[in-house]
Amino acid sequence: MAVANYDFGLVGLGVMGRNFILNVADNGFTAFGNDLDAKKVKALIKEGGNTEKVNASTDAKTFVDSLKLPRKIMLLVPAGKIVDTVIENLLPLLKEGDIIIDGGNSFFTDTDRREAYLKKKGIHFFGAGISGGAKGARLGPSIMPGGSREAYQHVKPIFEAVAAKYKGEPCVAYLGPKSAGNYVKMVHNGIEYGLMQLTLEIYDFLKKAAKLSNAELHQTFKKWNEGRLQSFLVEITSKILAQKDDLTDNHLVDMILDKAKQKGTGKWTSQNAMDLGIPVPTIDIAVSMREISALKAERTKADELYDRPMVKPLDKKDAIEKAEKALYFAFIMAYAQGMHQLADASEEYGYELDLGEIAKIWRAGCIIRAALLADITEAYRSEPRLQNLLLSKSFAEKIRSTVDAARELVSYGATNGIPLPGLSNSLTYFDAYTSERLPLNLIQAQRDYFGSHTYERVDREGIFHTNWHDNV
């Protein structure tokens, strides 16, 4: 019979799971893993150094019996039905008060359903979004837990030990009840979609308009990463652009097919934003562009049918300077949209989110970590009820000094046939959000005309309807 002396358990010993459990062991806690694949179990034990700090088994009972009470079990398995299957397999072996943590990218309503189901059985359940990829899991991810505050207290010391650190502060915090953790991770991924789309557009613009070589692009992104655009995505972009291909004499980036894949979290963010009535056009178009990229065969046929404008070359130095400003502007728009969605979701779903705390735990470890998040943290610390970053006085100056560059790039892209949809949508979002009056009065009139849907007036209170046909 197994001896219950391990602090933490983890089901799912793929790359993420194996790295996370080794991280736990490196930070003073004992950890026990479980996976149906015997090779993965052996790999973990070997990588853990065959010490008492790390162990694993393919047998669920041995796994559960090896954990201290209350058992703290994290699942790092693919989102969907497999999560429910793992839970059902564990349930007969658990005791009241035990804790199950879903560390995957589960849809937030699934987390709410599972929490309610397990609560009736006396088992704590909560979602904890984990960002940082395999390397982050090993060296320190950003962790976004939500759910039972009581249950979180049992794993708090472990999570704070393994999380990434920003100036000594762990990038993890209890975020709120129910599915708050999974929801925040979902929006994190939506913002990630937006930032990635914006980055590739600026790369494409500089390559086509300023004729920058991969070496020059590498140096440009590297320099940007030393300034206000400092971020994980800008950093890895600079490194990607320097990577040579092992199979040819070319740069690897030029040999990679232009079809992007997705796991669905960006789409979920976009869909839920529509449900909430919150505009996130930069994220929306990022999802759509991945879908357009998948139509490779159709795009190839269409390219043969239509002429494209001759690209008017730009001065390299001027193009780089304006591209940096435009990207900084658009990054702010992507974060602003995501944070706005979080604020509204918090009200709608009762999450009680602290947006400053969320920005704070994103400053290191996660994919969207960036120097800009320190400023976002401060903005929400100064104004906890800030409705949108665009309403922050500290961000107004950052935007005013960069928006004209975004306008120039969008105009240039349209004239020269270079698609910049993320940047264009970011600019449109800014222009619409900062317009005191929009032409949507015409939509009210149209809806009342064809469907008697009524309208409101600018000069008096009330709901009105006009018999439009009588005025023809």
PDB file of N, CA and C in Angstrom, residues 124-203:
ATOM      1  N   HIS A 124     -13.646  19.700  -3.606  1.00  0.00           N
ATOM      2  CA  HIS A 124     -13.378  21.042  -4.120  1.00  0.00           C
ATOM      3  C   HIS A 124     -12.856  20.944  -5.550  1.00  0.00           C
ATOM      4  N   PHE A 125     -13.302  21.880  -6.388  1.00  0.00           N
ATOM      5  CA  PHE A 125     -12.821  21.905  -7.770  1.00  0.00           C
ATOM      6  C   PHE A 125     -12.639  23.350  -8.199  1.00  0.00           C
ATOM      7  N   PHE A 126     -11.531  23.641  -8.822  1.00  0.00           N
ATOM      8  CA  PHE A 126     -11.385  24.969  -9.406  1.00  0.00           C
ATOM      9  C   PHE A 126     -10.450  24.943 -10.605  1.00  0.00           C
ATOM     10  N   GLY A 127     -10.625  25.941 -11.457  1.00  0.00           N
ATOM     11  CA  GLY A 127      -9.780  26.065 -12.637  1.00  0.00           C
ATOM     12  C   GLY A 127      -8.620  26.990 -12.353  1.00  0.00           C
ATOM     13  N   ALA A 128      -7.470  26.678 -12.911  1.00  0.00           N
ATOM     14  CA  ALA A 128      -6.286  27.524 -12.762  1.00  0.00           C
ATOM     15  C   ALA A 128      -5.603  27.631 -14.123  1.00  0.00           C
ATOM     16  N   GLY A 129      -5.816  28.731 -14.796  1.00  0.00           N
ATOM     17  CA  GLY A 129      -5.162  28.928 -16.079  1.00  0.00           C
ATOM     18  C   GLY A 129      -3.655  29.027 -15.904  1.00  0.00           C
ATOM     19  N   ILE A 130      -2.921  28.381 -16.780  1.00  0.00           N
ATOM     20  CA  ILE A 130      -1.458  28.386 -16.702  1.00  0.00           C
ATOM     21  C   ILE A 130      -0.914  28.847 -18.052  1.00  0.00           C
ATOM     22  N   SER A 131      -0.089  29.885 -18.031  1.00  0.00           N
ATOM     23  CA  SER A 131       0.478  30.403 -19.275  1.00  0.00           C
ATOM     24  C   SER A 131       1.994  30.488 -19.179  1.00  0.00           C
ATOM     25  N   GLY A 132       2.621  30.208 -20.294  1.00  0.00           N
ATOM     26  CA  GLY A 132       4.076  30.283 -20.359  1.00  0.00           C
ATOM     27  C   GLY A 132       4.660  29.176 -21.194  1.00  0.00           C
ATOM     28  N   GLY A 133       3.792  28.281 -21.664  1.00  0.00           N
ATOM     29  CA  GLY A 133       4.268  27.168 -22.463  1.00  0.00           C
ATOM     30  C   GLY A 133       5.056  26.172 -21.644  1.00  0.00           C
ATOM     31  N   ALA A 134       5.705  25.244 -22.336  1.00  0.00           N
ATOM     32  CA  ALA A 134       6.455  24.191 -21.653  1.00  0.00           C
ATOM     33  C   ALA A 134       7.611  24.762 -20.835  1.00  0.00           C
ATOM     34  N   LYS A 135       8.285  25.766 -21.394  1.00  0.00           N
ATOM     35  CA  LYS A 135       9.414  26.367 -20.681  1.00  0.00           C
ATOM     36  C   LYS A 135       8.942  27.091 -19.430  1.00  0.00           C
ATOM     37  N   GLY A 136       7.805  27.793 -19.558  1.00  0.00           N
ATOM     38  CA  GLY A 136       7.251  28.483 -18.405  1.00  0.00           C
ATOM     39  C   GLY A 136       6.839  27.516 -17.312  1.00  0.00           C
ATOM     40  N   ALA A 137       6.240  26.384 -17.706  1.00  0.00           N
ATOM     41  CA  ALA A 137       5.836  25.382 -16.720  1.00  0.00           C
ATOM     42  C   ALA A 137       7.033  24.890 -15.918  1.00  0.00           C
ATOM     43  N   ARG A 138       8.169  24.807 -16.579  1.00  0.00           N
ATOM     44  CA  ARG A 138       9.379  24.301 -15.913  1.00  0.00           C
ATOM     45  C   ARG A 138      10.059  25.348 -15.051  1.00  0.00           C
ATOM     46  N   LEU A 139      10.118  26.583 -15.557  1.00  0.00           N
ATOM     47  CA  LEU A 139      10.905  27.616 -14.885  1.00  0.00           C
ATOM     48  C   LEU A 139      10.077  28.662 -14.144  1.00  0.00           C
ATOM     49  N   GLY A 140       8.765  28.669 -14.397  1.00  0.00           N
ATOM     50  CA  GLY A 140       7.915  29.624 -13.713  1.00  0.00           C
ATOM     51  C   GLY A 140       6.858  30.220 -14.619  1.00  0.00           C
ATOM     52  N   PRO A 141       5.617  29.724 -14.563  1.00  0.00           N
ATOM     53  CA  PRO A 141       4.538  30.264 -15.387  1.00  0.00           C
ATOM     54  C   PRO A 141       3.775  31.358 -14.652  1.00  0.00           C
ATOM     55  N   SER A 142       2.874  32.001 -15.364  1.00  0.00           N
ATOM     56  CA  SER A 142       1.871  32.854 -14.725  1.00  0.00           C
ATOM     57  C   SER A 142       0.668  31.945 -14.473  1.00  0.00           C
ATOM     58  N   ILE A 143       0.143  31.980 -13.251  1.00  0.00           N
ATOM     59  CA  ILE A 143      -0.947  31.071 -12.872  1.00  0.00           C
ATOM     60  C   ILE A 143      -2.170  31.890 -12.492  1.00  0.00           C
ATOM     61  N   MET A 144      -3.335  31.496 -13.019  1.00  0.00           N
ATOM     62  CA  MET A 144      -4.578  32.256 -12.837  1.00  0.00           C
ATOM     63  C   MET A 144      -5.654  31.389 -12.190  1.00  0.00           C
ATOM     64  N   PRO A 145      -5.618  31.210 -10.876  1.00  0.00           N
ATOM     65  CA  PRO A 145      -6.605  30.363 -10.201  1.00  0.00           C
ATOM     66  C   PRO A 145      -7.884  31.108  -9.823  1.00  0.00           C
ATOM     67  N   GLY A 146      -8.992  30.391  -9.896  1.00  0.00           N
ATOM     68  CA  GLY A 146     -10.267  30.914  -9.435  1.00  0.00           C
ATOM     69  C   GLY A 146     -11.077  29.767  -8.864  1.00  0.00           C
ATOM     70  N   GLY A 147     -12.168  30.081  -8.186  1.00  0.00           N
ATOM     71  CA  GLY A 147     -12.983  29.010  -7.603  1.00  0.00           C
ATOM     72  C   GLY A 147     -13.098  29.173  -6.103  1.00  0.00           C
ATOM     73  N   SER A 148     -12.988  28.071  -5.388  1.00  0.00           N
ATOM     74  CA  SER A 148     -13.112  28.088  -3.935  1.00  0.00           C
ATOM     75  C   SER A 148     -11.897  28.749  -3.298  1.00  0.00           C
ATOM     76  N   ARG A 149     -12.116  29.853  -2.601  1.00  0.00           N
ATOM     77  CA  ARG A 149     -11.017  30.530  -1.912  1.00  0.00           C
ATOM     78  C   ARG A 149     -10.427  29.627  -0.833  1.00  0.00           C
ATOM     79  N   GLU A 150     -11.303  28.871  -0.179  1.00  0.00           N
ATOM     80  CA  GLU A 150     -10.861  27.947   0.873  1.00  0.00           C
ATOM     81  C   GLU A 150      -9.922  26.894   0.302  1.00  0.00           C
ATOM     82  N   ALA A 151     -10.303  26.325  -0.828  1.00  0.00           N
ATOM     83  CA  ALA A 151      -9.470  25.285  -1.443  1.00  0.00           C
ATOM     84  C   ALA A 151      -8.150  25.871  -1.924  1.00  0.00           C
ATOM     85  N   TYR A 152      -8.193  27.085  -2.446  1.00  0.00           N
ATOM     86  CA  TYR A 152      -6.967  27.697  -2.961  1.00  0.00           C
ATOM     87  C   TYR A 152      -5.917  27.871  -1.873  1.00  0.00           C
ATOM     88  N   GLN A 153      -6.356  28.126  -0.659  1.00  0.00           N
ATOM     89  CA  GLN A 153      -5.397  28.334   0.424  1.00  0.00           C
ATOM     90  C   GLN A 153      -4.489  27.117   0.622  1.00  0.00           C
ATOM     91  N   HIS A 154      -4.999  25.922   0.305  1.00  0.00           N
ATOM     92  CA  HIS A 154      -4.198  24.708   0.464  1.00  0.00           C
ATOM     93  C   HIS A 154      -3.088  24.606  -0.585  1.00  0.00           C
ATOM     94  N   VAL A 155      -3.310  25.180  -1.746  1.00  0.00           N
ATOM     95  CA  VAL A 155      -2.295  25.091  -2.806  1.00  0.00           C
ATOM     96  C   VAL A 155      -1.534  26.398  -2.988  1.00  0.00           C
ATOM     97  N   LYS A 156      -1.947  27.437  -2.299  1.00  0.00           N
ATOM     98  CA  LYS A 156      -1.316  28.750  -2.441  1.00  0.00           C
ATOM     99  C   LYS A 156       0.203  28.701  -2.247  1.00  0.00           C
ATOM    100  N   PRO A 157       0.723  28.043  -1.189  1.00  0.00           N
ATOM    101  CA  PRO A 157       2.184  28.010  -1.016  1.00  0.00           C
ATOM    102  C   PRO A 157       2.908  27.357  -2.200  1.00  0.00           C
ATOM    103  N   ILE A 158       2.292  26.316  -2.766  1.00  0.00           N
ATOM    104  CA  ILE A 158       2.903  25.624  -3.901  1.00  0.00           C
ATOM    105  C   ILE A 158       2.887  26.515  -5.132  1.00  0.00           C
ATOM    106  N   PHE A 159       1.731  27.108  -5.426  1.00  0.00           N
ATOM    107  CA  PHE A 159       1.598  27.954  -6.604  1.00  0.00           C
ATOM    108  C   PHE A 159       2.518  29.174  -6.518  1.00  0.00           C
ATOM    109  N   GLU A 160       2.609  29.777  -5.354  1.00  0.00           N
ATOM    110  CA  GLU A 160       3.470  30.951  -5.209  1.00  0.00           C
ATOM    111  C   GLU A 160       4.938  30.583  -5.355  1.00  0.00           C
ATOM    112  N   ALA A 161       5.281  29.364  -4.979  1.00  0.00           N
ATOM    113  CA  ALA A 161       6.671  28.918  -5.103  1.00  0.00           C
ATOM    114  C   ALA A 161       7.047  28.643  -6.552  1.00  0.00           C
ATOM    115  N   VAL A 162       6.142  28.056  -7.306  1.00  0.00           N
ATOM    116  CA  VAL A 162       6.481  27.640  -8.689  1.00  0.00           C
ATOM    117  C   VAL A 162       6.232  28.726  -9.727  1.00  0.00           C
ATOM    118  N   ALA A 163       5.435  29.745  -9.388  1.00  0.00           N
ATOM    119  CA  ALA A 163       5.085  30.784 -10.364  1.00  0.00           C
ATOM    120  C   ALA A 163       6.289  31.634 -10.728  1.00  0.00           C
ATOM    121  N   ALA A 164       6.196  32.266 -11.902  1.00  0.00           N
ATOM    122  CA  ALA A 164       7.220  33.229 -12.316  1.00  0.00           C
ATOM    123  C   ALA A 164       7.264  34.363 -11.295  1.00  0.00           C
ATOM    124  N   LYS A 165       8.381  35.032 -11.222  1.00  0.00           N
ATOM    125  CA  LYS A 165       8.540  36.148 -10.293  1.00  0.00           C
ATOM    126  C   LYS A 165       8.822  37.430 -11.071  1.00  0.00           C
ATOM    127  N   TYR A 166       8.152  38.508 -10.668  1.00  0.00           N
ATOM    128  CA  TYR A 166       8.417  39.828 -11.238  1.00  0.00           C
ATOM    129  C   TYR A 166       8.895  40.712 -10.102  1.00  0.00           C
ATOM    130  N   LYS A 167      10.174  41.033 -10.127  1.00  0.00           N
ATOM    131  CA  LYS A 167      10.803  41.800  -9.049  1.00  0.00           C
ATOM    132  C   LYS A 167      10.515  41.166  -7.697  1.00  0.00           C
ATOM    133  N   GLY A 168      10.586  39.828  -7.677  1.00  0.00           N
ATOM    134  CA  GLY A 168      10.408  39.082  -6.435  1.00  0.00           C
ATOM    135  C   GLY A 168       8.982  38.711  -6.107  1.00  0.00           C
ATOM    136  N   GLU A 169       8.000  39.269  -6.822  1.00  0.00           N
ATOM    137  CA  GLU A 169       6.593  38.974  -6.551  1.00  0.00           C
ATOM    138  C   GLU A 169       6.113  37.821  -7.425  1.00  0.00           C
ATOM    139  N   PRO A 170       5.457  36.813  -6.839  1.00  0.00           N
ATOM    140  CA  PRO A 170       4.965  35.687  -7.636  1.00  0.00           C
ATOM    141  C   PRO A 170       3.832  36.105  -8.558  1.00  0.00           C
ATOM    142  N   CYS A 171       3.867  35.608  -9.792  1.00  0.00           N
ATOM    143  CA  CYS A 171       2.832  35.935 -10.775  1.00  0.00           C
ATOM    144  C   CYS A 171       1.666  34.965 -10.668  1.00  0.00           C
ATOM    145  N   VAL A 172       1.045  34.986  -9.523  1.00  0.00           N
ATOM    146  CA  VAL A 172      -0.144  34.182  -9.254  1.00  0.00           C
ATOM    147  C   VAL A 172      -0.948  34.894  -8.180  1.00  0.00           C
ATOM    148  N   ALA A 173      -2.263  34.824  -8.286  1.00  0.00           N
ATOM    149  CA  ALA A 173      -3.136  35.409  -7.268  1.00  0.00           C
ATOM    150  C   ALA A 173      -4.512  34.781  -7.397  1.00  0.00           C
ATOM    151  N   TYR A 174      -5.188  34.635  -6.264  1.00  0.00           N
ATOM    152  CA  TYR A 174      -6.572  34.176  -6.310  1.00  0.00           C
ATOM    153  C   TYR A 174      -7.385  35.248  -7.009  1.00  0.00           C
ATOM    154  N   LEU A 175      -8.125  34.887  -8.059  1.00  0.00           N
ATOM    155  CA  LEU A 175      -8.789  35.881  -8.890  1.00  0.00           C
ATOM    156  C   LEU A 175     -10.264  36.080  -8.594  1.00  0.00           C
ATOM    157  N   GLY A 176     -10.932  35.016  -8.131  1.00  0.00           N
ATOM    158  CA  GLY A 176     -12.353  35.160  -7.868  1.00  0.00           C
ATOM    159  C   GLY A 176     -13.053  33.822  -7.838  1.00  0.00           C
ATOM    160  N   PRO A 177     -14.350  33.822  -7.541  1.00  0.00           N
ATOM    161  CA  PRO A 177     -15.108  32.570  -7.419  1.00  0.00           C
ATOM    162  C   PRO A 177     -15.418  31.931  -8.759  1.00  0.00           C
ATOM    163  N   LYS A 178     -15.970  30.746  -8.678  1.00  0.00           N
ATOM    164  CA  LYS A 178     -16.444  29.992  -9.848  1.00  0.00           C
ATOM    165  C   LYS A 178     -15.338  29.827 -10.887  1.00  0.00           C
ATOM    166  N   SER A 179     -15.653  30.126 -12.132  1.00  0.00           N
ATOM    167  CA  SER A 179     -14.712  29.871 -13.228  1.00  0.00           C
ATOM    168  C   SER A 179     -13.841  31.080 -13.548  1.00  0.00           C
ATOM    169  N   ALA A 180     -13.617  31.960 -12.580  1.00  0.00           N
ATOM    170  CA  ALA A 180     -12.858  33.187 -12.820  1.00  0.00           C
ATOM    171  C   ALA A 180     -11.486  32.896 -13.415  1.00  0.00           C
ATOM    172  N   GLY A 181     -10.807  31.862 -12.904  1.00  0.00           N
ATOM    173  CA  GLY A 181      -9.467  31.549 -13.383  1.00  0.00           C
ATOM    174  C   GLY A 181      -9.442  31.149 -14.841  1.00  0.00           C
ATOM    175  N   ASN A 182     -10.333  30.244 -15.232  1.00  0.00           N
ATOM    176  CA  ASN A 182     -10.394  29.814 -16.631  1.00  0.00           C
ATOM    177  C   ASN A 182     -10.829  30.948 -17.549  1.00  0.00           C
ATOM    178  N   TYR A 183     -11.719  31.818 -17.040  1.00  0.00           N
ATOM    179  CA  TYR A 183     -12.177  32.930 -17.871  1.00  0.00           C
ATOM    180  C   TYR A 183     -11.041  33.910 -18.139  1.00  0.00           C
ATOM    181  N   VAL A 184     -10.295  34.237 -17.101  1.00  0.00           N
ATOM    182  CA  VAL A 184      -9.169  35.167 -17.259  1.00  0.00           C
ATOM    183  C   VAL A 184      -8.135  34.584 -18.221  1.00  0.00           C
ATOM    184  N   LYS A 185      -7.879  33.275 -18.125  1.00  0.00           N
ATOM    185  CA  LYS A 185      -6.931  32.640 -19.043  1.00  0.00           C
ATOM    186  C   LYS A 185      -7.466  32.688 -20.477  1.00  0.00           C
ATOM    187  N   MET A 186      -8.764  32.525 -20.650  1.00  0.00           N
ATOM    188  CA  MET A 186      -9.350  32.589 -21.976  1.00  0.00           C
ATOM    189  C   MET A 186      -9.119  33.962 -22.601  1.00  0.00           C
ATOM    190  N   VAL A 187      -9.372  35.014 -21.836  1.00  0.00           N
ATOM    191  CA  VAL A 187      -9.175  36.368 -22.356  1.00  0.00           C
ATOM    192  C   VAL A 187      -7.692  36.651 -22.557  1.00  0.00           C
ATOM    193  N   HIS A 188      -6.854  36.134 -21.678  1.00  0.00           N
ATOM    194  CA  HIS A 188      -5.395  36.234 -21.881  1.00  0.00           C
ATOM    195  C   HIS A 188      -5.052  35.708 -23.269  1.00  0.00           C
ATOM    196  N   ASN A 189      -5.602  34.551 -23.619  1.00  0.00           N
ATOM    197  CA  ASN A 189      -5.304  33.951 -24.917  1.00  0.00           C
ATOM    198  C   ASN A 189      -5.887  34.766 -26.063  1.00  0.00           C
ATOM    199  N   GLY A 190      -7.034  35.399 -25.830  1.00  0.00           N
ATOM    200  CA  GLY A 190      -7.601  36.276 -26.841  1.00  0.00           C
ATOM    201  C   GLY A 190      -6.686  37.465 -27.116  1.00  0.00           C
ATOM    202  N   ILE A 191      -6.188  38.069 -26.056  1.00  0.00           N
ATOM    203  CA  ILE A 191      -5.228  39.170 -26.206  1.00  0.00           C
ATOM    204  C   ILE A 191      -3.984  38.666 -26.934  1.00  0.00           C
ATOM    205  N   GLU A 192      -3.567  37.472 -26.589  1.00  0.00           N
ATOM    206  CA  GLU A 192      -2.403  36.848 -27.250  1.00  0.00           C
ATOM    207  C   GLU A 192      -2.628  36.744 -28.762  1.00  0.00           C
ATOM    208  N   TYR A 193      -3.811  36.331 -29.173  1.00  0.00           N
ATOM    209  CA  TYR A 193      -4.144  36.271 -30.601  1.00  0.00           C
ATOM    210  C   TYR A 193      -3.943  37.648 -31.237  1.00  0.00           C
ATOM    211  N   GLY A 194      -4.480  38.677 -30.573  1.00  0.00           N
ATOM    212  CA  GLY A 194      -4.393  40.028 -31.101  1.00  0.00           C
ATOM    213  C   GLY A 194      -2.960  40.506 -31.233  1.00  0.00           C
ATOM    214  N   LEU A 195      -2.158  40.301 -30.189  1.00  0.00           N
ATOM    215  CA  LEU A 195      -0.767  40.748 -30.209  1.00  0.00           C
ATOM    216  C   LEU A 195       0.037  40.028 -31.280  1.00  0.00           C
ATOM    217  N   MET A 196      -0.222  38.742 -31.457  1.00  0.00           N
ATOM    218  CA  MET A 196       0.488  37.979 -32.479  1.00  0.00           C
ATOM    219  C   MET A 196       0.133  38.483 -33.879  1.00  0.00           C
ATOM    220  N   GLN A 197      -1.146  38.743 -34.112  1.00  0.00           N
ATOM    221  CA  GLN A 197      -1.579  39.251 -35.412  1.00  0.00           C
ATOM    222  C   GLN A 197      -0.946  40.605 -35.702  1.00  0.00           C
ATOM    223  N   LEU A 198      -0.928  41.482 -34.717  1.00  0.00           N
ATOM    224  CA  LEU A 198      -0.348  42.807 -34.897  1.00  0.00           C
ATOM    225  C   LEU A 198       1.145  42.724 -35.187  1.00  0.00           C
ATOM    226  N   THR A 199       1.822  41.826 -34.500  1.00  0.00           N
ATOM    227  CA  THR A 199       3.266  41.668 -34.691  1.00  0.00           C
ATOM    228  C   THR A 199       3.580  41.192 -36.103  1.00  0.00           C
ATOM    229  N   LEU A 200       2.816  40.230 -36.601  1.00  0.00           N
ATOM    230  CA  LEU A 200       3.090  39.714 -37.941  1.00  0.00           C
ATOM    231  C   LEU A 200       2.770  40.759 -39.008  1.00  0.00           C
ATOM    232  N   GLU A 201       1.784  41.614 -38.746  1.00  0.00           N
ATOM    233  CA  GLU A 201       1.457  42.660 -39.721  1.00  0.00           C
ATOM    234  C   GLU A 201       2.590  43.677 -39.845  1.00  0.00           C
ATOM    235  N   ILE A 202       3.189  44.036 -38.724  1.00  0.00           N
ATOM    236  CA  ILE A 202       4.303  44.985 -38.755  1.00  0.00           C
ATOM    237  C   ILE A 202       5.524  44.346 -39.426  1.00  0.00           C
ATOM    238  N   TYR A 203       5.732  43.071 -39.160  1.00  0.00           N
ATOM    239  CA  TYR A 203       6.795  42.317 -39.841  1.00  0.00           C
ATOM    240  C   TYR A 203       6.571  42.358 -41.356  1.00  0.00           C
TER     241      TYR A 203
END
